[in-house]
Amino acid sequence: MIKLLYPPYQPKIRQQNGREWILDEVRKKWVALTPEEWVRQNFLQYLLQAKRYPAALIAVEKTLAIADVKKRFDIVVYKNELPWMMVECKEMNVPLDGKVLDQALRYNQALQVSYIVITNGSNCIAYSTSGTLQLLDDIPGF
């Protein structure tokens, strides 16, 4: 597991229609604040602040097609105009098991990224997909 040191982050949160909403700075829109969204927003801040990934090269919750079925990935980072790293976010109480990795690997059939990261906010695992799947000690620098 990779130990993440999240940067200080003061999210913009508002109440509307009996629900909490959080401002996604990458998508530049308010989204429903769910447990998974909390993980996604904090991990985005980690990529932006701690790892210095450019926000313009990050896509959040976009649709992809896998065998005529539409799915949505959590985060994809682009490099040289190609998908480079995919992050699958789960809420904090979801274990990072083979089921989560299998989901990311299925998404990667369409994306063909060099790196896959799975996280539940508390725990994080990263893999290189070059050749055989290799466990990494850290999230790649951009």
Short mmCIF file of C-alpha atoms in Angstrom, two decimals:
data_model
loop_
_atom_site.label_atom_id
_atom_site.label_comp_id
_atom_site.label_asym_id
_atom_site.label_seq_id
_atom_site.Cartn_x
_atom_site.Cartn_y
_atom_site.Cartn_z
CA MET A 1 0.00 0.00 0.00
CA ILE A 2 1.10 3.52 -0.75
CA LYS A 3 0.91 5.97 2.13
CA LEU A 4 -0.65 9.19 0.90
CA LEU A 5 0.02 12.49 2.61
CA TYR A 6 -2.91 14.59 1.51
CA PRO A 7 -2.27 18.31 1.16
CA PRO A 8 -4.34 20.80 3.15
CA TYR A 9 -7.62 21.23 1.31
CA GLN A 10 -10.62 23.36 2.15
CA PRO A 11 -13.34 22.17 -0.23
CA LYS A 12 -16.23 24.42 -1.15
CA ILE A 13 -19.38 22.70 0.07
CA ARG A 14 -22.94 23.96 -0.10
CA GLN A 15 -26.41 22.75 0.84
CA GLN A 16 -29.10 22.65 -1.82
CA ASN A 17 -32.41 20.79 -1.95
CA GLY A 18 -31.55 18.89 1.23
CA ARG A 19 -28.25 17.57 -0.18
CA GLU A 20 -24.62 18.51 0.16
CA TRP A 21 -22.70 19.52 -2.96
CA ILE A 22 -18.96 19.92 -3.45
CA LEU A 23 -17.24 22.07 -6.05
CA ASP A 24 -15.14 19.95 -8.39
CA GLU A 25 -12.35 22.33 -9.39
CA VAL A 26 -11.29 20.15 -12.34
CA ARG A 27 -14.78 19.80 -13.86
CA LYS A 28 -15.63 23.34 -12.71
CA LYS A 29 -19.06 22.33 -11.46
CA TRP A 30 -20.93 21.40 -8.31
CA VAL A 31 -21.44 17.66 -7.80
CA ALA A 32 -23.33 15.67 -5.18
CA LEU A 33 -21.13 14.98 -2.17
CA THR A 34 -21.20 11.20 -1.79
CA PRO A 35 -18.62 9.13 0.13
CA GLU A 36 -16.95 8.16 -3.18
CA GLU A 37 -16.97 11.78 -4.37
CA TRP A 38 -15.21 12.82 -1.16
CA VAL A 39 -12.43 10.32 -1.93
CA ARG A 40 -12.28 11.46 -5.57
CA GLN A 41 -12.01 15.17 -4.67
CA ASN A 42 -9.30 14.59 -2.08
CA PHE A 43 -7.33 12.38 -4.45
CA LEU A 44 -7.62 15.03 -7.17
CA GLN A 45 -6.11 17.55 -4.77
CA TYR A 46 -3.31 15.09 -4.03
CA LEU A 47 -2.55 14.82 -7.77
CA LEU A 48 -2.77 18.58 -8.29
CA GLN A 49 -0.94 19.82 -5.19
CA ALA A 50 1.39 17.05 -4.04
CA LYS A 51 2.22 15.46 -7.41
CA ARG A 52 1.88 18.67 -9.47
CA TYR A 53 -0.18 17.09 -12.24
CA PRO A 54 -1.61 19.76 -14.60
CA ALA A 55 -5.38 20.16 -14.12
CA ALA A 56 -5.84 20.67 -17.86
CA LEU A 57 -4.65 17.09 -18.45
CA ILE A 58 -7.04 15.45 -15.98
CA ALA A 59 -10.48 14.13 -16.94
CA VAL A 60 -13.03 13.26 -14.26
CA GLU A 61 -16.01 10.91 -14.65
CA LYS A 62 -16.09 10.58 -18.41
CA THR A 63 -17.93 7.86 -20.31
CA LEU A 64 -16.16 5.03 -22.06
CA ALA A 65 -17.54 2.08 -24.01
CA ILE A 66 -16.58 -1.49 -23.15
CA ALA A 67 -18.16 -4.07 -25.49
CA ASP A 68 -21.10 -1.77 -26.25
CA VAL A 69 -21.67 -1.08 -22.54
CA LYS A 70 -21.21 2.47 -21.31
CA LYS A 71 -19.17 2.89 -18.12
CA ARG A 72 -17.65 5.89 -16.38
CA PHE A 73 -14.09 6.10 -15.15
CA ASP A 74 -13.24 8.19 -12.09
CA ILE A 75 -10.02 9.95 -13.11
CA VAL A 76 -7.80 9.73 -16.17
CA VAL A 77 -4.59 11.70 -16.57
CA TYR A 78 -3.41 12.38 -20.12
CA LYS A 79 0.18 12.69 -21.29
CA ASN A 80 1.19 13.45 -24.88
CA GLU A 81 -2.54 13.55 -25.71
CA LEU A 82 -3.03 9.88 -24.72
CA PRO A 83 -4.56 8.33 -21.58
CA TRP A 84 -1.56 7.78 -19.30
CA MET A 85 -2.92 6.96 -15.83
CA MET A 86 -6.33 5.85 -14.60
CA VAL A 87 -7.52 6.16 -11.01
CA GLU A 88 -10.43 4.12 -9.70
CA CYS A 89 -11.90 5.62 -6.51
CA LYS A 90 -14.02 3.78 -3.99
CA GLU A 91 -15.60 5.01 -0.79
CA MET A 92 -13.56 4.51 2.37
CA ASN A 93 -15.28 1.34 3.58
CA VAL A 94 -14.68 -0.55 0.30
CA PRO A 95 -11.62 -2.84 0.44
CA LEU A 96 -9.14 -2.62 -2.42
CA ASP A 97 -9.47 -6.22 -3.46
CA GLY A 98 -9.29 -8.17 -6.71
CA LYS A 99 -12.79 -7.05 -7.63
CA VAL A 100 -11.73 -3.39 -7.68
CA LEU A 101 -8.59 -4.18 -9.65
CA ASP A 102 -10.60 -6.27 -12.13
CA GLN A 103 -12.91 -3.31 -12.71
CA ALA A 104 -9.94 -1.04 -13.44
CA LEU A 105 -8.40 -3.66 -15.74
CA ARG A 106 -11.68 -3.93 -17.69
CA TYR A 107 -11.71 -0.14 -18.12
CA ASN A 108 -8.11 -0.31 -19.24
CA GLN A 109 -9.08 -2.52 -22.17
CA ALA A 110 -10.59 0.64 -23.67
CA LEU A 111 -8.09 3.18 -22.32
CA GLN A 112 -4.71 1.39 -22.54
CA VAL A 113 -3.01 3.47 -19.82
CA SER A 114 0.54 2.97 -18.53
CA TYR A 115 -0.51 3.19 -14.88
CA ILE A 116 -3.53 2.12 -12.84
CA VAL A 117 -4.21 3.44 -9.35
CA ILE A 118 -6.96 2.21 -7.04
CA THR A 119 -7.82 4.06 -3.85
CA ASN A 120 -10.43 4.25 -1.14
CA GLY A 121 -8.94 7.41 0.33
CA SER A 122 -7.27 5.62 3.22
CA ASN A 123 -5.39 3.06 1.13
CA CYS A 124 -3.86 3.33 -2.31
CA ILE A 125 -2.31 0.79 -4.68
CA ALA A 126 -0.57 1.63 -7.97
CA TYR A 127 0.42 -0.60 -10.86
CA SER A 128 2.46 -0.26 -14.01
CA THR A 129 0.76 -1.92 -16.96
CA SER A 130 3.87 -2.11 -19.15
CA GLY A 131 4.16 -5.79 -20.02
CA THR A 132 3.00 -7.65 -16.93
CA LEU A 133 1.11 -5.88 -14.17
CA GLN A 134 3.69 -4.62 -11.66
CA LEU A 135 3.00 -3.26 -8.19
CA LEU A 136 4.57 0.17 -7.60
CA ASP A 137 5.95 1.73 -4.41
CA ASP A 138 4.64 5.20 -5.27
CA ILE A 139 2.35 7.03 -7.65
CA PRO A 140 4.35 8.06 -10.72
CA GLY A 141 5.49 11.65 -10.98
CA PHE A 142 4.15 13.51 -13.96
#
